[in-house]
Coordinates of C-alpha atoms in Angstrom, one line a residue:
Chain A
M8 CA 21.6 147.6 88.2
N9 CA 22.6 145.2 90.9
I10 CA 25.3 145.1 92.6
F11 CA 27.4 142.0 95.0
F12 CA 29.6 143.7 97.4
L13 CA 31.7 141.0 99.0
M14 CA 32.8 142.5 102.9
P15 CA 33.8 139.8 105.6
K16 CA 34.6 142.4 108.0
A17 CA 33.3 145.0 109.5
N18 CA 35.4 148.5 108.1
D19 CA 33.7 151.7 108.3
D20 CA 35.2 153.6 105.9
M21 CA 33.1 150.4 103.3
E22 CA 30.1 151.0 105.7
R23 CA 30.7 154.5 104.9
L24 CA 30.9 153.9 100.8
R25 CA 28.1 151.3 101.0
D26 CA 25.8 154.2 102.6
T27 CA 27.0 156.5 100.1
L28 CA 26.3 154.4 96.8
Q29 CA 22.7 153.9 98.4
R30 CA 22.2 157.1 98.6
K31 CA 23.8 158.2 95.1
H32 CA 22.1 155.3 93.8
P33 CA 18.9 154.7 95.3
G34 CA 17.1 152.9 92.3
H35 CA 20.1 149.6 92.5
T36 CA 20.5 147.2 94.6
I37 CA 23.6 146.3 96.6
E38 CA 23.4 143.0 98.0
H39 CA 26.0 142.2 100.8
L40 CA 28.0 139.3 101.1
R41 CA 29.6 138.3 104.2
S42 CA 31.6 135.2 102.5
V43 CA 33.5 133.9 99.6
K44 CA 31.6 130.5 100.0
K45 CA 28.3 133.4 100.2
L46 CA 29.7 134.7 96.7
S47 CA 29.7 131.6 95.0
Q48 CA 26.6 130.5 95.9
R49 CA 25.6 133.7 94.4
L50 CA 27.5 133.5 91.0
H51 CA 25.7 129.9 90.5
Q52 CA 22.2 131.6 90.3
L53 CA 21.2 132.5 87.2
S54 CA 18.0 134.7 88.3
D55 CA 19.5 138.5 90.0
K56 CA 22.9 138.5 88.1
P57 CA 25.2 141.0 89.1
D58 CA 26.1 144.0 87.1
L59 CA 29.4 145.2 89.1
I60 CA 31.0 143.8 92.3
L61 CA 32.8 144.9 94.3
L62 CA 35.3 142.5 96.4
A63 CA 36.9 144.0 99.6
F64 CA 39.9 141.2 100.6
P65 CA 41.5 142.5 104.1
E66 CA 43.4 139.5 103.6
I67 CA 45.7 138.0 100.9
D68 CA 44.1 134.6 102.2
M69 CA 40.7 135.9 101.2
L70 CA 42.0 137.3 97.8
R71 CA 43.0 133.2 97.1
K72 CA 40.1 132.0 98.1
V73 CA 38.3 134.3 95.6
L74 CA 40.6 132.4 92.3
P75 CA 38.6 129.6 92.4
L76 CA 35.6 131.1 91.6
T77 CA 37.8 133.3 88.4
R78 CA 35.7 132.0 85.7
L79 CA 32.7 133.0 87.0
L80 CA 33.6 135.8 87.9
H81 CA 34.8 136.7 84.6
P82 CA 31.7 137.7 82.7
H83 CA 31.0 140.7 85.8
R84 CA 32.4 143.9 85.9
V85 CA 34.7 143.4 89.1
V86 CA 36.9 146.1 91.8
I87 CA 38.8 144.9 94.4
I88 CA 39.8 146.8 97.7
L89 CA 43.3 145.1 98.3
P90 CA 44.9 144.8 102.2
D91 CA 48.3 145.8 100.4
R92 CA 50.0 146.7 97.3
E93 CA 52.7 144.2 97.3
Q94 CA 53.6 142.9 94.3
E95 CA 51.7 139.3 94.8
T96 CA 48.5 140.1 96.2
L97 CA 49.0 142.8 92.8
H98 CA 49.3 139.6 90.4
L99 CA 46.8 137.3 92.3
A100 CA 44.6 140.6 91.8
H101 CA 44.8 141.2 87.7
R102 CA 43.8 137.5 87.3
L103 CA 40.2 138.7 88.1
R104 CA 40.7 140.9 85.1
P105 CA 39.4 144.2 87.5
R106 CA 38.1 146.7 86.1
Y107 CA 39.8 148.6 89.3
V108 CA 42.2 147.9 92.3
T109 CA 42.4 149.8 95.6
D110 CA 43.7 149.2 99.1
F111 CA 42.4 149.3 102.5
D112 CA 45.2 152.8 102.8
S113 CA 43.5 154.7 100.2
E114 CA 40.8 157.0 100.0
W115 CA 37.2 155.2 100.1
H116 CA 35.9 158.4 98.5
Q117 CA 38.3 158.3 95.0
L118 CA 36.9 154.5 95.5
A119 CA 32.9 156.3 95.3
A120 CA 33.8 158.6 93.0
V121 CA 34.6 155.3 90.4
L122 CA 32.3 153.0 91.4
S123 CA 29.5 156.2 90.8
R124 CA 30.6 156.5 86.7
M125 CA 30.8 153.1 86.7
I126 CA 27.3 152.6 88.1
D127 CA 25.9 155.9 85.6
I128 CA 27.6 153.8 82.9
Y129 CA 26.8 150.4 83.5
S130 CA 23.3 151.5 83.7
R131 CA 22.8 152.7 80.3
P132 CA 20.8 151.0 78.2
G133 CA 22.6 148.2 75.7
R134 CA 25.7 148.2 78.6
Q135 CA 24.2 145.9 81.5
Chain B
M27 CA 50.1 130.9 37.0
A28 CA 47.0 132.5 39.0
V29 CA 43.7 131.2 38.3
I30 CA 41.8 133.8 37.7
L31 CA 38.1 134.9 37.6
I32 CA 35.7 137.7 36.6
I33 CA 32.3 138.7 37.1
D34 CA 31.1 140.6 34.5
S35 CA 28.3 140.8 32.3
N36 CA 29.8 144.0 30.5
P37 CA 31.8 142.2 27.6
S38 CA 33.8 144.5 26.8
S39 CA 35.7 145.7 29.7
T40 CA 36.0 141.8 30.7
H41 CA 37.4 141.2 27.3
R42 CA 40.1 143.8 28.5
I43 CA 40.5 142.6 31.5
K44 CA 40.7 138.6 29.9
E45 CA 43.8 139.5 27.3
T46 CA 45.7 141.6 30.2
F47 CA 45.6 139.0 32.4
E48 CA 46.2 135.3 29.6
A49 CA 49.3 138.0 28.5
E50 CA 51.1 137.6 31.9
K51 CA 49.9 133.2 30.5
H52 CA 47.8 133.1 33.6
R53 CA 44.0 131.1 33.2
V54 CA 41.3 133.5 33.2
L55 CA 37.5 132.2 33.5
H56 CA 34.8 134.0 32.6
S57 CA 31.1 134.5 34.5
P58 CA 28.2 136.8 33.2
S59 CA 26.5 136.1 36.5
L60 CA 26.8 135.6 40.3
G61 CA 25.1 132.4 40.0
M62 CA 27.8 130.6 37.6
A63 CA 30.2 132.3 39.5
L64 CA 29.2 130.6 42.7
H65 CA 29.6 127.3 40.9
Y66 CA 33.0 128.5 39.1
A67 CA 34.3 128.8 43.2
E68 CA 33.1 125.0 44.2
H69 CA 35.1 123.4 41.5
E70 CA 38.2 125.4 40.7
P71 CA 41.1 126.6 42.2
L72 CA 40.5 130.1 42.4
D73 CA 43.3 132.6 43.5
V74 CA 41.2 135.9 42.6
V75 CA 37.6 137.1 41.5
F76 CA 37.5 140.1 40.5
V77 CA 33.7 141.5 40.3
K78 CA 31.5 144.3 39.6
D79 CA 29.9 145.6 43.0
R80 CA 26.6 146.2 40.1
M81 CA 25.4 143.2 38.7
P82 CA 22.1 141.8 36.7
E83 CA 21.0 140.4 39.1
G84 CA 21.8 141.9 42.2
S85 CA 25.2 143.2 44.3
G86 CA 28.3 141.8 43.6
L87 CA 29.0 142.5 47.0
E88 CA 26.3 139.8 48.7
I89 CA 28.6 136.8 47.2
I90 CA 31.6 138.7 49.1
Q91 CA 31.5 135.9 51.8
S92 CA 30.6 133.2 49.3
L93 CA 33.5 133.6 47.5
Q94 CA 35.4 133.5 50.6
T95 CA 34.4 130.2 52.1
A96 CA 35.1 128.5 48.8
P97 CA 37.2 125.7 49.2
S98 CA 40.5 127.6 47.4
S99 CA 39.2 131.1 49.5
P100 CA 40.6 133.8 47.1
E101 CA 40.7 137.4 47.3
V102 CA 37.8 139.0 46.2
I103 CA 38.6 142.6 44.5
I104 CA 34.6 144.7 44.1
M105 CA 35.4 146.8 41.0
S106 CA 32.7 149.8 40.2
D107 CA 32.5 152.0 36.9
D108 CA 30.7 154.7 39.4
P109 CA 32.9 154.2 43.0
D110 CA 30.9 154.3 45.8
P111 CA 32.0 155.6 49.5
A112 CA 29.3 154.0 51.2
L113 CA 29.7 150.8 49.5
A114 CA 33.7 150.3 49.6
E115 CA 33.0 150.7 53.3
T116 CA 30.7 147.8 53.2
A117 CA 32.8 146.2 50.6
I118 CA 35.9 146.3 52.8
R119 CA 34.3 145.4 56.0
Q120 CA 32.8 142.5 54.7
G121 CA 36.2 141.0 54.0
A122 CA 36.9 142.3 50.2
W123 CA 40.7 142.7 49.6
D124 CA 39.5 146.2 47.2
Y125 CA 37.0 148.0 46.0
V126 CA 38.5 150.0 43.2
E127 CA 37.4 151.9 39.9
T128 CA 36.6 149.5 36.9
P129 CA 41.0 149.4 35.9
S130 CA 41.4 151.0 32.5
S131 CA 44.9 150.1 32.8
S132 CA 46.9 147.0 32.7
K133 CA 49.4 148.5 34.8
V134 CA 46.5 148.4 37.4
L135 CA 45.8 145.1 37.1
L136 CA 49.0 144.3 37.1
L137 CA 50.3 145.5 40.5
A138 CA 46.7 144.9 42.1
L139 CA 47.2 141.0 41.3
L140 CA 50.9 140.5 41.8
R141 CA 50.0 141.9 45.9
I142 CA 47.6 139.4 46.5
L143 CA 49.6 136.0 44.7
R144 CA 52.7 137.5 47.4
Y145 CA 50.3 137.6 50.0
R146 CA 49.0 134.2 49.3
E147 CA 52.4 132.8 48.7
K148 CA 52.7 134.3 52.7
C149 CA 50.0 133.1 53.5
R150 CA 50.7 129.6 52.2
I151 CA 53.8 129.3 53.9
A152 CA 52.5 130.7 57.3
A153 CA 49.6 127.6 57.2
E154 CA 52.6 125.2 56.7
Q155 CA 54.3 126.4 60.2
P156 CA 52.2 124.8 63.0
R157 CA 49.4 127.1 64.5
L158 CA 48.6 128.9 67.9
D159 CA 46.2 126.6 69.9
R160 CA 43.0 127.8 70.0
R161 CA 43.3 126.9 73.8
N162 CA 42.9 129.6 74.7
F163 CA 40.8 131.7 72.4
E164 CA 37.5 129.1 73.5
H165 CA 35.2 131.3 75.3
I166 CA 35.1 133.0 71.3
R167 CA 32.5 130.7 69.2
G168 CA 31.4 131.1 66.8
S169 CA 32.3 130.2 62.9
S170 CA 31.6 132.8 60.6
R171 CA 33.6 133.9 58.4
P172 CA 33.5 137.6 60.3
L173 CA 34.3 136.4 62.9
L174 CA 37.4 133.9 62.1
N175 CA 38.4 136.9 60.2
C176 CA 39.0 138.2 63.4
L177 CA 40.4 135.3 65.7
E178 CA 43.0 135.3 62.5
M179 CA 43.9 138.8 63.1
A180 CA 44.4 138.4 67.2
E181 CA 46.3 134.9 66.8
K182 CA 48.5 136.6 64.6
A183 CA 48.5 139.8 67.4
A184 CA 49.8 137.3 70.1
R185 CA 52.7 135.7 67.4
S186 CA 53.5 139.5 67.5
D187 CA 54.3 142.1 70.6
V188 CA 52.6 144.8 68.5
S189 CA 50.6 147.8 69.8
V190 CA 46.3 146.2 68.7
L191 CA 42.8 148.7 68.3
I192 CA 39.7 146.5 68.6
E193 CA 36.6 148.1 67.2
G194 CA 33.4 146.9 68.0
E195 CA 29.8 147.9 69.6
T196 CA 29.4 147.6 72.7
G197 CA 28.6 143.8 73.5
T198 CA 30.2 142.5 71.0
G199 CA 33.7 141.0 72.6
K200 CA 36.3 143.1 72.6
E201 CA 37.5 142.7 75.9
L202 CA 37.8 138.9 75.2
F203 CA 40.0 139.2 72.3
A204 CA 41.9 141.6 74.2
W205 CA 41.9 139.0 77.1
G206 CA 43.0 136.1 74.3
I207 CA 45.5 137.6 73.0
H208 CA 47.2 138.3 75.9
Q209 CA 46.4 134.8 76.7
N210 CA 48.5 133.3 74.0
S211 CA 51.2 136.0 74.0
A212 CA 54.7 135.3 74.8
R213 CA 53.1 137.7 78.2
A214 CA 51.1 135.7 79.6
D215 CA 52.7 134.6 82.5
R216 CA 52.7 138.6 83.6
N217 CA 49.7 140.5 84.7
Y218 CA 47.0 141.2 82.3
V219 CA 46.0 145.0 83.7
V220 CA 43.1 146.4 82.7
V221 CA 42.3 150.5 82.2
D222 CA 38.6 151.4 82.3
C223 CA 38.7 154.7 81.4
A224 CA 35.9 155.5 81.0
A225 CA 35.1 154.8 84.8
L226 CA 37.4 157.1 85.9
P227 CA 37.3 160.4 86.8
E228 CA 39.4 162.8 84.9
T229 CA 41.2 164.2 88.5
L230 CA 42.1 160.7 88.9
V231 CA 43.1 159.1 85.6
E232 CA 46.7 160.5 86.3
S233 CA 47.4 159.0 89.3
T234 CA 45.9 155.8 88.7
L235 CA 47.6 155.8 85.4
F236 CA 50.9 156.7 86.7
G237 CA 50.9 156.3 90.3
H238 CA 51.8 159.2 92.6
E239 CA 54.2 159.9 95.2
R240 CA 53.3 160.7 98.8
G241 CA 52.0 164.1 99.5
S242 CA 51.6 165.3 96.3
F243 CA 47.7 166.2 96.3
T244 CA 45.6 165.8 98.6
G245 CA 44.8 162.5 100.3
A246 CA 47.4 161.0 98.4
T247 CA 49.0 160.0 101.8
K248 CA 51.3 157.1 100.8
S249 CA 52.8 156.2 97.7
K250 CA 51.4 154.3 95.1
T251 CA 52.5 152.3 92.4
G252 CA 50.1 153.2 89.0
L253 CA 48.3 150.6 86.2
I254 CA 51.3 151.3 83.4
K255 CA 54.4 149.9 86.4
Q256 CA 51.5 146.8 87.3
A257 CA 52.1 146.0 83.9
D258 CA 55.2 146.0 83.7
G259 CA 56.1 142.8 82.0
G260 CA 52.4 142.3 80.7
T261 CA 49.9 144.0 79.2
L262 CA 48.0 146.6 79.5
F263 CA 44.7 146.9 77.8
L264 CA 42.4 150.3 77.7
D265 CA 38.9 150.0 77.8
E266 CA 37.3 152.9 76.2
V267 CA 40.4 154.5 74.8
G268 CA 38.3 156.8 73.4
E269 CA 37.5 158.5 76.6
L270 CA 41.0 159.3 77.9
P271 CA 41.4 162.9 78.9
L272 CA 43.5 164.6 75.8
A273 CA 46.0 165.6 78.7
V274 CA 46.5 162.4 79.9
Q275 CA 47.0 161.1 76.2
K276 CA 49.9 163.4 75.6
S277 CA 51.5 162.1 78.3
F278 CA 51.1 158.4 77.4
L279 CA 51.8 158.9 74.4
R280 CA 55.3 159.5 75.4
V281 CA 55.2 156.3 77.5
L282 CA 54.3 154.1 74.4
Q283 CA 57.2 156.3 72.3
E284 CA 59.8 155.7 74.6
G285 CA 58.2 153.0 77.7
R286 CA 59.7 156.3 80.1
F287 CA 57.3 157.7 82.3
R288 CA 57.0 159.8 85.8
P289 CA 54.5 159.7 88.3
V290 CA 52.9 162.1 89.8
G291 CA 54.6 164.1 91.8
S292 CA 58.0 162.7 91.1
R293 CA 61.6 163.7 90.4
H294 CA 61.9 160.0 88.7
E295 CA 61.2 158.9 85.6
E296 CA 60.4 154.6 85.8
S297 CA 60.5 152.6 82.8
S298 CA 58.2 150.0 82.5
N299 CA 58.0 147.2 79.9
F300 CA 54.2 146.4 78.8
R301 CA 51.5 145.7 75.7
V302 CA 48.9 148.0 74.4
I303 CA 46.0 146.5 73.7
A304 CA 43.2 149.4 73.5
A305 CA 39.6 148.9 72.5
T306 CA 36.7 151.6 71.4
N307 CA 33.2 151.8 70.8
R308 CA 33.6 154.8 69.2
N309 CA 35.4 155.7 65.2
L310 CA 38.1 157.2 66.8
A311 CA 39.1 158.6 63.6
E312 CA 35.8 160.9 64.0
S313 CA 37.1 161.7 67.4
V314 CA 40.5 162.8 66.0
E315 CA 38.5 164.5 63.3
K316 CA 36.8 166.4 66.3
G317 CA 39.9 167.4 68.3
T318 CA 38.9 164.9 71.4
F319 CA 41.7 162.6 70.1
R320 CA 45.2 162.7 68.7
V321 CA 45.5 161.1 65.9
D322 CA 49.5 160.7 67.0
L323 CA 48.2 158.2 69.6
L324 CA 46.2 156.7 66.9
F325 CA 47.8 155.7 64.6
R326 CA 50.8 154.5 67.8
L327 CA 48.0 152.5 69.1
Q328 CA 46.4 150.5 66.2
T329 CA 49.8 148.9 64.7
M330 CA 47.1 146.5 64.0
K331 CA 43.5 146.6 64.4
I332 CA 40.2 144.1 64.4
I333 CA 36.8 145.1 64.0
L334 CA 34.9 142.9 65.1
P335 CA 30.8 142.9 63.7
P336 CA 27.8 143.1 65.7
L337 CA 25.8 139.6 66.0
R338 CA 23.6 141.4 63.9
Q339 CA 26.3 140.6 61.2
H340 CA 26.9 137.3 61.6
P341 CA 24.1 135.4 62.9
E342 CA 24.8 132.2 61.7
D343 CA 27.0 132.1 64.8
I344 CA 24.4 132.5 67.4
E345 CA 23.9 128.9 67.5
E346 CA 27.2 127.7 68.4
I347 CA 27.7 130.8 71.5
V348 CA 24.4 130.2 73.1
R349 CA 25.0 126.1 73.2
Y350 CA 29.2 126.9 74.5
H351 CA 26.8 129.2 76.7
I352 CA 24.5 126.2 78.3
A353 CA 27.4 124.2 78.5
S354 CA 29.4 126.3 80.1
L355 CA 26.6 126.7 82.8
H356 CA 25.7 122.8 83.5
R357 CA 29.6 122.7 83.8
N358 CA 30.7 125.9 86.0
A359 CA 27.5 126.6 87.5
G360 CA 25.5 123.1 88.3
V361 CA 22.9 124.6 85.6
P362 CA 21.0 121.9 84.0
P363 CA 21.2 121.4 80.5
K364 CA 18.5 121.9 78.0
E365 CA 17.1 121.2 74.6
F366 CA 15.5 124.1 72.0
S367 CA 12.4 123.6 70.7
S368 CA 13.0 123.7 66.6
D369 CA 11.9 127.8 66.4
F370 CA 14.3 128.6 68.9
F371 CA 17.0 129.6 67.4
N372 CA 15.0 130.3 64.1
T373 CA 13.8 132.6 67.1
L374 CA 17.3 134.6 68.2
R375 CA 18.1 134.8 64.4
R376 CA 15.4 137.2 63.2
Y377 CA 16.3 139.7 66.5
E378 CA 18.8 142.3 65.9
W379 CA 20.9 141.9 68.9
P380 CA 20.9 146.0 69.3
G381 CA 23.8 144.8 72.7
N382 CA 24.9 142.3 70.9
V383 CA 26.6 138.7 72.4
R384 CA 26.2 140.3 75.7
E385 CA 22.5 140.5 75.8
L386 CA 22.2 137.5 74.1
L387 CA 23.6 135.8 77.1
N388 CA 21.7 137.7 79.4
A389 CA 18.6 136.3 77.6
I390 CA 19.0 132.9 77.2
D391 CA 20.3 133.4 81.0
R392 CA 16.9 134.7 81.5
A393 CA 15.3 132.2 79.1
I394 CA 16.4 129.3 81.3
T395 CA 15.1 131.1 84.5
A396 CA 12.0 131.7 82.5
A397 CA 12.2 127.2 81.6
Q398 CA 12.6 126.2 85.1
E399 CA 12.8 122.8 85.2
E400 CA 11.5 122.5 81.4
P401 CA 14.1 120.7 79.7
V402 CA 13.0 122.7 76.2
L403 CA 13.8 126.3 75.6
F404 CA 11.3 127.7 73.3
P405 CA 10.3 131.2 72.2
I406 CA 7.8 131.7 75.0
H407 CA 10.8 131.7 77.6
L408 CA 12.5 135.0 75.8
P409 CA 12.4 137.7 77.3
T410 CA 9.5 140.0 76.7
D411 CA 10.8 143.1 75.1
I412 CA 12.8 140.7 73.0
R413 CA 9.2 139.0 72.0
V414 CA 7.5 141.9 71.9
N415 CA 9.8 143.6 69.3
L416 CA 9.9 140.2 67.2
A417 CA 6.4 140.3 66.9
V418 CA 5.8 143.9 66.1
E419 CA 8.6 143.4 62.8
A420 CA 6.9 140.1 61.8
I421 CA 3.6 142.2 62.0
E422 CA 5.5 145.5 59.7
A423 CA 7.1 143.2 57.6
S424 CA 4.3 141.2 56.7
D425 CA 2.2 145.0 56.2
A426 CA 4.6 146.2 54.4
E427 CA 4.6 142.8 51.4
P428 CA 1.7 143.5 49.6
T429 CA 1.3 146.9 47.9
P430 CA -0.9 148.3 50.4
P431 CA -4.3 150.1 48.7
A432 CA -2.7 154.1 50.4
R433 CA -0.4 154.4 52.4
P434 CA -2.0 156.6 56.0
D435 CA -0.9 159.7 55.0
P436 CA 0.8 160.8 58.4
K437 CA -0.1 164.3 58.5
T438 CA -3.5 163.6 58.6
E439 CA -3.6 159.9 60.3
P440 CA -1.6 158.0 62.7
V441 CA 1.2 155.9 62.1
L442 CA 0.8 153.2 64.3
P443 CA -1.8 150.4 64.5
P444 CA -4.5 151.2 67.0
L445 CA -2.6 149.5 70.9
P446 CA -5.3 146.4 70.9
D447 CA -4.8 145.0 67.0
L448 CA -1.7 145.1 67.8
R449 CA -1.6 143.9 71.4
D450 CA -3.3 141.0 70.1
A451 CA -1.1 140.0 67.1
A452 CA 1.6 139.7 68.7
I453 CA -0.2 137.8 71.6
S454 CA -1.6 135.3 68.4
E455 CA 1.5 135.0 66.7
L456 CA 3.2 133.8 70.4
E457 CA 0.1 131.6 71.1
S458 CA 0.4 130.2 67.9
N459 CA 4.0 128.9 67.9
Y460 CA 4.1 127.8 71.4
L461 CA 1.0 125.3 70.2
A462 CA 3.0 124.2 67.4
D463 CA 6.6 123.7 69.8
L464 CA 3.7 122.0 72.6
M465 CA 3.0 119.4 69.9
Q466 CA 6.2 118.7 68.2
L467 CA 7.9 118.5 71.6
T468 CA 5.0 116.2 73.1
Q469 CA 3.7 114.4 70.0
G470 CA 0.7 115.1 70.2
D471 CA 0.4 113.4 74.0
M472 CA -2.7 116.0 75.4
K473 CA -1.7 114.6 79.2
Q474 CA 1.5 115.5 79.1
A475 CA 0.9 119.1 76.9
S476 CA -2.1 119.9 79.4
R477 CA 0.4 120.0 82.4
I478 CA 3.2 121.5 79.9
S479 CA 1.4 124.4 79.2
G480 CA -0.2 124.8 82.6
L481 CA -3.6 124.8 80.5
S482 CA -7.0 122.5 80.5
R483 CA -7.4 119.6 77.6
S484 CA -10.5 121.2 76.8
R485 CA -9.1 124.4 76.6
L486 CA -6.0 123.4 75.3
Y487 CA -8.0 121.4 71.5
A488 CA -10.0 124.7 71.7
L489 CA -6.4 126.7 71.0
L490 CA -5.5 123.9 68.6
K491 CA -7.7 124.6 66.6
R492 CA -8.1 128.5 66.9
Y493 CA -5.3 128.3 65.4
D494 CA -5.5 125.4 63.0
V495 CA -2.4 124.0 64.8
P496 CA -2.2 119.7 63.6
I497 CA -1.9 117.4 66.2
P498 CA 0.9 114.8 65.8
R499 CA -0.8 111.6 65.3

């Protein structure tokens, strides 16, 4: 299973999250993308397509920058980490049809539990 | 006056039904065979067709879809002298109006006819009203009757505000339909909130749906708005709703009934006005019987129910789906457009696609990657597991066709053929098909064929001879 992880800035919780996932699911690849441009390039490639995309937005502007990629993101399962839970932020996030939405203030191990389940479910035959 | 066709090889039951309808001044046609019935369907303005499930030349169920695609789109009622629940399910899933025991009373017949005529009248009036803009369903491709039936249901769902339950195997496009309904509805400008019921750990479901107050449980350092509130004014899409824990089903049912809920740890109730669309790949009726799903919640969710057909039931849509996908890749991702070899779509139609449209699109992406710069996609570019599956099935089918001299006894002999034989046969079939495509593509230009195939000319000639593939001149 291929996981894209858009995480532009270093963040302790996100590093811990990534390490936890890698430790719990060693057979799966987590590809770390540092910019929206890089995400866009990878979404345009047909090979090694993602089965799950994790988008961490430290600022709302970055979320806005991803919105033009909506059509490319829609076929994929997306999980979003938001900078806040303001109505406008949530409204923009839901345009990407995420399977789960959380924010930087939430407990990272809750997100890890959700992602772990998703990895288990989506790597079953017929679900990829 | 309605035009009715009776397809029945039994003269006595036909006579009885005919007499009943003619007494009410309807025009009644009779066909003792399926073939003649299709002729009538093409040339007569039929309203209703009564067809026997067992006809001398085959099952009456086989012509349901052909009858429905006839110019007058008649409704079809299957009649049986010996009703079978499995056949009833198949008939209804294929779009029959009803499956009934061959009616003995004229009352039953006339009532059924009356219902159909009322329904057709309503459809006629609805058809005269402006239809919905299909642009938001553009991502759902296909023109087969099973798919069009689902799209028509989705359009109706979008016009209303009722709860919708979408059933279908994994990969059939349940979320695309849910999204299409939301996008075409009056709530389109508001949030479309997805709840992945299967992915939420049981401990998180309640707080994720209803939200929570600060300090209501370990780790709740801040109050948080749940998904139900986020969907206020919009649509809440419950994917894999069959996975929702029983305790949460009860609370959620209350939200659906009253539009009110209490966030975890809160003393106050909140309200949310949302429309719910749920999807499942399970048979929820069975889950109800097992006690894992609440029957009252099921009734609430399935005010309208759309059952998406697996791709193997509408293989005629494969070409349209693939062409649309390739055009989308070209438009959105700049992937150069591709042409297709003559047998490419036939090959796709032969495969069962257990992962449905999702598996099909993945296979096409992999085929494009395998083809690299080649402008034409051949079956050889498809993923190996699919080609092996098809080759094995072809061998099994060809083995099954002639009467075998003696079936191997599974107790004493192995049922499978030896692997080297199987492998050789699969490779031979693949090579033979590839060479036929290659010759068609290059029109016999051996220089070009050698370049494309990566084989020397002498090797190419040898293979063409071995498989008896003609070189176009």
